[in-house]
Rosetta silent file (secondary structure, phi, psi, omega in degrees, C-alpha in Angstrom):
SEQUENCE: XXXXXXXXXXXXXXXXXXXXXXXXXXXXXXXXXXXXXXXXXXXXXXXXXXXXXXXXXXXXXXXXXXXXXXXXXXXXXXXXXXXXXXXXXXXXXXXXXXXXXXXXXXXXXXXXXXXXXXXXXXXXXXXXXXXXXXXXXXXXXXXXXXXXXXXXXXXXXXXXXXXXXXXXXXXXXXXXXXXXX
SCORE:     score description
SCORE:     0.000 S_00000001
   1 L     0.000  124.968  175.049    0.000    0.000    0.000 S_00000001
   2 L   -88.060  170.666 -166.994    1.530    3.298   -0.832 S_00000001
   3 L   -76.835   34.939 -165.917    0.844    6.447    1.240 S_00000001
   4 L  -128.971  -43.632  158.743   -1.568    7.989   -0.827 S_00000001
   5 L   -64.800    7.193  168.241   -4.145    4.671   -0.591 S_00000001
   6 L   -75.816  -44.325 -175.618   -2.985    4.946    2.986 S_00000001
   7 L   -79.437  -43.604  178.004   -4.713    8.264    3.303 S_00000001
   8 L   -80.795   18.216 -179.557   -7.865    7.018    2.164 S_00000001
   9 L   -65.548  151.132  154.840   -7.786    4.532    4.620 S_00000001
  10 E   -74.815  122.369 -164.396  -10.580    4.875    7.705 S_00000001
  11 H   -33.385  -30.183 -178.955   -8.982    6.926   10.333 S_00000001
  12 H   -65.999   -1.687  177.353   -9.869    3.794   12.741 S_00000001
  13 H   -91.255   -7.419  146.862   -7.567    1.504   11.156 S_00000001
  14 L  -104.230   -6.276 -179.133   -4.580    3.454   12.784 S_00000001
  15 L   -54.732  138.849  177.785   -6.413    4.415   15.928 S_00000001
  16 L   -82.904  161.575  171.238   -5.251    2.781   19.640 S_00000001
  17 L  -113.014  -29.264 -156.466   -8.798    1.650   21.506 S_00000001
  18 L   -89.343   98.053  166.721   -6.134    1.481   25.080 S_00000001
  19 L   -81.221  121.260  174.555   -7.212    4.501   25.902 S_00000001
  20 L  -113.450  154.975 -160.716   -5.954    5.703   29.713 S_00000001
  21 E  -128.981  142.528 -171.608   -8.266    8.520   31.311 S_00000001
  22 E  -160.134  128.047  179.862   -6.763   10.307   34.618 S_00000001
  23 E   -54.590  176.247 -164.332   -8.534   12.833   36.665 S_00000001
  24 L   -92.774   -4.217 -166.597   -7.540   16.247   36.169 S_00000001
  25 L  -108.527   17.698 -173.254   -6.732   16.169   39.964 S_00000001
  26 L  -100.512  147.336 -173.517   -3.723   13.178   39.498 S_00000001
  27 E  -109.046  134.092 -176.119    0.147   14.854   39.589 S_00000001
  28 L   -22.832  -45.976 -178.336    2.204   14.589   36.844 S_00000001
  29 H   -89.754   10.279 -175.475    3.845   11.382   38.474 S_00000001
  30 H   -97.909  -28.089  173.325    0.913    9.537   38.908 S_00000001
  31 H   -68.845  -52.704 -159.535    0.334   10.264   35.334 S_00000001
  32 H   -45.810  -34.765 -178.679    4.026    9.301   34.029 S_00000001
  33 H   -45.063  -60.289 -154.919    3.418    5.924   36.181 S_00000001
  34 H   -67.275  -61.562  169.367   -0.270    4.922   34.898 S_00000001
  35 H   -29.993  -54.938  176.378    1.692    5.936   31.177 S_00000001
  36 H   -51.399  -47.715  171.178    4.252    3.848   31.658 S_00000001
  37 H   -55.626  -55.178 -163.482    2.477    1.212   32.970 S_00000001
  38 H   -97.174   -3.700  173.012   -0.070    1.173   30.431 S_00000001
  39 L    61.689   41.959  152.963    3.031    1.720   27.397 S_00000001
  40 L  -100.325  140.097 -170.642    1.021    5.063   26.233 S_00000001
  41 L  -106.689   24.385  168.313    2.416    7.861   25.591 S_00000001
  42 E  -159.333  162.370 -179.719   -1.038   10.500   26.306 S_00000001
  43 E  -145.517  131.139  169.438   -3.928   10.501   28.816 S_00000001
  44 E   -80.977  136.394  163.465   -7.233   12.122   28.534 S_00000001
  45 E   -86.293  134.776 -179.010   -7.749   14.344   31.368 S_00000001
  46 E  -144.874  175.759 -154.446  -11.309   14.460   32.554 S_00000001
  47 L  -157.494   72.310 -165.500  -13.336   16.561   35.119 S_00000001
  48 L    82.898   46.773 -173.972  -16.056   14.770   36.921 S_00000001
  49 L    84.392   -2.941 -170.222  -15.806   11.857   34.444 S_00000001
  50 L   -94.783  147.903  177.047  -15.994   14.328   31.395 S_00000001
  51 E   -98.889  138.589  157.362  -12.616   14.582   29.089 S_00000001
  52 E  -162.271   36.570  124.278  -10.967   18.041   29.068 S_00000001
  53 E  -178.290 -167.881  172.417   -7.841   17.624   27.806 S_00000001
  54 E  -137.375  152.135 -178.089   -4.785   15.595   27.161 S_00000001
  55 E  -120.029  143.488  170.919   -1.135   15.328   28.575 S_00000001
  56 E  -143.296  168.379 -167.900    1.321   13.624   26.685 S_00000001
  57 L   -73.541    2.856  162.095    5.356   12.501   27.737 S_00000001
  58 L   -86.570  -38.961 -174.787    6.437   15.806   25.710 S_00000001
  59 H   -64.820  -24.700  167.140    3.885   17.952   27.843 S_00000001
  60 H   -90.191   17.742  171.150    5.975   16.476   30.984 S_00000001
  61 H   -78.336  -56.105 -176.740    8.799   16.704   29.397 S_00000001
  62 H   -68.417  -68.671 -130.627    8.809   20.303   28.288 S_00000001
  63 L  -108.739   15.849  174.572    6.620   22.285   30.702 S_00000001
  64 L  -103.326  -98.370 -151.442    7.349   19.796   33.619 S_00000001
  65 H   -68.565  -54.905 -161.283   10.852   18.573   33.899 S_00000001
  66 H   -97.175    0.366 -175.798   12.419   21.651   31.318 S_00000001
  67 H  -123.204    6.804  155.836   10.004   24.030   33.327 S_00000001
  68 L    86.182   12.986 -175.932   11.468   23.445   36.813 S_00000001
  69 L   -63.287 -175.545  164.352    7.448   22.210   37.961 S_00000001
  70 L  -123.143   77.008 -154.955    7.456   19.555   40.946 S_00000001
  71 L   -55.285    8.414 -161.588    6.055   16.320   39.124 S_00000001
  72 L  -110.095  -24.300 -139.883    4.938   15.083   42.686 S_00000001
  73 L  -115.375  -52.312 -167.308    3.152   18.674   43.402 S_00000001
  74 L   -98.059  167.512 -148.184    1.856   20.003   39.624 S_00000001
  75 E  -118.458  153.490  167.130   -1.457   18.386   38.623 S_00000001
  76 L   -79.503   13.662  172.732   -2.309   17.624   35.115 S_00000001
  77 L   -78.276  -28.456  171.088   -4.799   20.170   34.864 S_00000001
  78 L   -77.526  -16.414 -121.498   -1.689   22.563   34.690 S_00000001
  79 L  -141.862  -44.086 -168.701    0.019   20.921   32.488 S_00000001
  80 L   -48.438  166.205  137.018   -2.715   19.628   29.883 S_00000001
  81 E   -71.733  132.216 -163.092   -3.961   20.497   26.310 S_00000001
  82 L  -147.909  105.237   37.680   -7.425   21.974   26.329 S_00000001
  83 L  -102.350  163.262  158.192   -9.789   21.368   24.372 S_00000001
  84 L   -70.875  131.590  173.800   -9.037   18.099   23.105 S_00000001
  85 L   -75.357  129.464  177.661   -8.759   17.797   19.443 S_00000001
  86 E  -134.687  169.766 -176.111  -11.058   15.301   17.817 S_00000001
  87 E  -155.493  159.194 -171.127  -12.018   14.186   14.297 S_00000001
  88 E   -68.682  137.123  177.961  -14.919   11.510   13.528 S_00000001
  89 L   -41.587  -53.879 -179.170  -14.675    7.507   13.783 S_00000001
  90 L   -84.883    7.745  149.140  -15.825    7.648    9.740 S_00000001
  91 L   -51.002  157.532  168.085  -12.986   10.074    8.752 S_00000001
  92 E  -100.225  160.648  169.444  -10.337    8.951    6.441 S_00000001
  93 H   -42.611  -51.294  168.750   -6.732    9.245    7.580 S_00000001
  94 H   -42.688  -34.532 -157.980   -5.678   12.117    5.147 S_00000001
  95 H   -98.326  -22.870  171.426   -8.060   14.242    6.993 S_00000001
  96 H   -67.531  -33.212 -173.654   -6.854   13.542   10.474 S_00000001
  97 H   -59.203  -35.443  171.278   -3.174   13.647    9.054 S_00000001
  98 H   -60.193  -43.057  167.026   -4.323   17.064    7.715 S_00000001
  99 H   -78.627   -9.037 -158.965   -5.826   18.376   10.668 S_00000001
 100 H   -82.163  -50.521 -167.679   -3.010   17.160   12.530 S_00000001
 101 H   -51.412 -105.814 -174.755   -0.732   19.143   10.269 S_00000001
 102 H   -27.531  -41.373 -171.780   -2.831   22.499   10.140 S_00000001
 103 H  -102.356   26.827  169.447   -3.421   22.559   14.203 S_00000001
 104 L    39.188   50.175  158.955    0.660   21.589   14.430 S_00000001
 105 L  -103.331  158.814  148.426   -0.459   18.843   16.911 S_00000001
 106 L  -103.327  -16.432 -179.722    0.298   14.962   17.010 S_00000001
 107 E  -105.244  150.558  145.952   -2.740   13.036   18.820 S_00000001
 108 L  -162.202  149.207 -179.025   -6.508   13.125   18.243 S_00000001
 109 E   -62.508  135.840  156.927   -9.526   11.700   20.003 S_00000001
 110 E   -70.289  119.882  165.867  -11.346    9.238   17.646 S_00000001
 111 E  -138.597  147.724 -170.872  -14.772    9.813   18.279 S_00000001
 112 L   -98.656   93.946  170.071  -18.185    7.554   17.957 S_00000001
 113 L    70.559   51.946 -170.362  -21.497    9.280   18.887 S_00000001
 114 L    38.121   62.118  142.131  -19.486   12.146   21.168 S_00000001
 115 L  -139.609  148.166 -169.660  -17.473    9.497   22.970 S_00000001
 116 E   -79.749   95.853 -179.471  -13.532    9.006   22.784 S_00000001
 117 L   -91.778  -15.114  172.912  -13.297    5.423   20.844 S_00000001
 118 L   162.725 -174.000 -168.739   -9.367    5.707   20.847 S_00000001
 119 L   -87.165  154.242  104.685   -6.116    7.736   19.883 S_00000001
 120 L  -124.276  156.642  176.618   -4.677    8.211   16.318 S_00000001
 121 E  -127.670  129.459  179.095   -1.064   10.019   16.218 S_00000001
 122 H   -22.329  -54.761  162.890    0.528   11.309   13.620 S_00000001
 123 H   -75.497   -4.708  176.949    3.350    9.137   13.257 S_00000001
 124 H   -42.743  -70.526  161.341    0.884    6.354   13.513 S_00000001
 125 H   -58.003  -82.390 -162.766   -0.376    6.811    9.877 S_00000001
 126 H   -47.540  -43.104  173.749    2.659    7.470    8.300 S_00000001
 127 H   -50.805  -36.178  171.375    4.083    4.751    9.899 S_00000001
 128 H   -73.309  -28.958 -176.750    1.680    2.520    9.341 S_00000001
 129 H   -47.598  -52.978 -173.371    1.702    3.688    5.759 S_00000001
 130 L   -86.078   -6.728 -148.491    5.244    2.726    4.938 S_00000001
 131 L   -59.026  -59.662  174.973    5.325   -0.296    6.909 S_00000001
 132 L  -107.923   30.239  171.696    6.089   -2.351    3.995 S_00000001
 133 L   -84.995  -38.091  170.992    7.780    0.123    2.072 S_00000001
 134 L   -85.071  132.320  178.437   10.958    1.007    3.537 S_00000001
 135 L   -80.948  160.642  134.274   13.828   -0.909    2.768 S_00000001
 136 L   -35.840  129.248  170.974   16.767   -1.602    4.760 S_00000001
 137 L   -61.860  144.414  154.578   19.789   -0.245    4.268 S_00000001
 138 L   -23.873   70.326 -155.667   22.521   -0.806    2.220 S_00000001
 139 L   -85.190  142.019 -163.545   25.291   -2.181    3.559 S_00000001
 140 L  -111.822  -15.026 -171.735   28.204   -0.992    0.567 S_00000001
 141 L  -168.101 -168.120  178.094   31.152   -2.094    2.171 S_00000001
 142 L   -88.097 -130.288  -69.531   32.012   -2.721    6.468 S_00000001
 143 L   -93.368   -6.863 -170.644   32.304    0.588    6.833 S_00000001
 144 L  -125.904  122.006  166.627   29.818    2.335    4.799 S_00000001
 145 E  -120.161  146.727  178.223   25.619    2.535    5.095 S_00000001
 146 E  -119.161  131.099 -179.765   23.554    4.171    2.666 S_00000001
 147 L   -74.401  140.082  175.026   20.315    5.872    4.126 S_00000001
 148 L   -66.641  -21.937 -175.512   17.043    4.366    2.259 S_00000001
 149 L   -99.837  -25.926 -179.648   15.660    8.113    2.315 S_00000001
 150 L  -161.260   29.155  145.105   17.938   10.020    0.553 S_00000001
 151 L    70.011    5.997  175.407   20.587    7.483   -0.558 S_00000001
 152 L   -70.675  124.431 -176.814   23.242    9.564    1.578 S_00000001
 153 E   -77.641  122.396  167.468   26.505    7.298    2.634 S_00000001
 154 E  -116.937  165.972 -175.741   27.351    7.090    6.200 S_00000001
 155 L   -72.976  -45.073  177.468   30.658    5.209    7.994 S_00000001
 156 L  -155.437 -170.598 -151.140   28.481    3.255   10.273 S_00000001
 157 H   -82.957  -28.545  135.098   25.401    2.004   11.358 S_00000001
 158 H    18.990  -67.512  170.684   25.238    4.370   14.387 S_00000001
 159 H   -77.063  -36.672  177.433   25.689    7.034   12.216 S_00000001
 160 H   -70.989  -41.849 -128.717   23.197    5.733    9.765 S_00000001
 161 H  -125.222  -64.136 -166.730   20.419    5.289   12.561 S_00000001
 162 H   -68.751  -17.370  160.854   20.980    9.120   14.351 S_00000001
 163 H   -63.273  -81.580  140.311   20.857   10.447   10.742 S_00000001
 164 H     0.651  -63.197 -171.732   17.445    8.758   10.151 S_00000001
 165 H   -75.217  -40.334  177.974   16.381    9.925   13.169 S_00000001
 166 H   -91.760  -59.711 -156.792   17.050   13.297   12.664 S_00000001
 167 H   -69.484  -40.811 -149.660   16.852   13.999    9.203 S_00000001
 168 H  -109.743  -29.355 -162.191   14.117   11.706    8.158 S_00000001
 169 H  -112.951  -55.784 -157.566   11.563   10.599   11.149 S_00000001
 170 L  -100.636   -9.069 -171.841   12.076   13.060   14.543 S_00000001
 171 L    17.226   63.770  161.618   13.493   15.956   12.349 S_00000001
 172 L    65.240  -10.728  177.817   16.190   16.765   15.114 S_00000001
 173 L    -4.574  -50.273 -174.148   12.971   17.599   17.674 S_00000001
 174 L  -100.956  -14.978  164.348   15.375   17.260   20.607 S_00000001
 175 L  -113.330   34.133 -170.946   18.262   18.550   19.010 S_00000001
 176 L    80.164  -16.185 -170.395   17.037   21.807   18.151 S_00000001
 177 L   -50.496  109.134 -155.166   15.884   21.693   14.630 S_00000001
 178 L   -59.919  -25.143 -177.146   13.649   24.478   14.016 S_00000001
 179 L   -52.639  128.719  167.414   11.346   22.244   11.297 S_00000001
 180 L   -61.419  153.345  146.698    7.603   21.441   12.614 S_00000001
 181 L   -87.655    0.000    0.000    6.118   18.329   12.772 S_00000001
């Protein structure tokens, strides 16, 4: 499947269902735990059982951890995205990838008949897209790898796999690179 039948896929065919939900009154390490725990990387925040927003391991990264907070102290209510972005159960993927794009987010709520049926994230689709698309690299010699994305020769695989990562999947995110996702 190439990405472009990929896009017309229904958004639910990249969507998570294990959804974790955490009162708006649990601190930041009770979320990272229940995350951790549960191998998700967001939580809907909710407010008498209602969702009103989401935290994800970048919002505790950044405005927690890189913002001097007190994960045992600040609450995810401080810390959250509000309102949660959603897009319909019967969307196709292009248009969540699209909306994803346009509101320079990565997550959205799936939702069935105004309830939260599951996750999809950005890298989700594409990922899923390419799944049986990308090759492996090239090995040209022991010392040389050629990236699959833009056919540039690196000395080793090391080198090959932080190149990838920055150039082609994470676009340097953590290493300053000014490019959006």
């Amino acid at each position: 499947m190439d990405l472009n039948q990929a896009l017309d896929e229904p958004v639910t065919k990249y969507m998570s269902k294990n959804v974790l939900y955490l009162p708006e009154a649990s601190t930041v390490v009770e979320a990272a735990r229940s995350m951790q725990k549960n191998g998700i990387a967001a939580a809907i925040v909710t407010k008498n059982g209602k969702p009103v927003g989401i935290v994800t391991e970048r919002d505790i990264l950044y405005k927690v951890v890189a913002g001097g907070m007190d994960p045992r102290k600040a609450k995810v209510s401080e810390i959250m995205s509000s309102p949660i972005q959603t897009i319909e159960d019967d969307s196709k993927a292009g248009e969540a990838l699209a909306k994803m794009t346009r509101l320079e987010i990565r997550r959205l709520a799936v939702m069935h008949e105004g309830k939260i049926v599951g996750l999809v994230v950005q890298k989700g689709i594409v990922a899923g897209s390419l799944k049986e698309q990308v090759p492996l690299p090239e090995l040209l010699s022991p010392n040389e790898f050629r990236c699959p994305y833009c056919d540039q020769v690196l000395e080793n695989a090391e080198a090959l796999s932080k190149h990838i990562d920055r150039l082609h999947i994470g676009s340097g995110l953590l290493q300053g690179d000014s490019r959006k996702w």
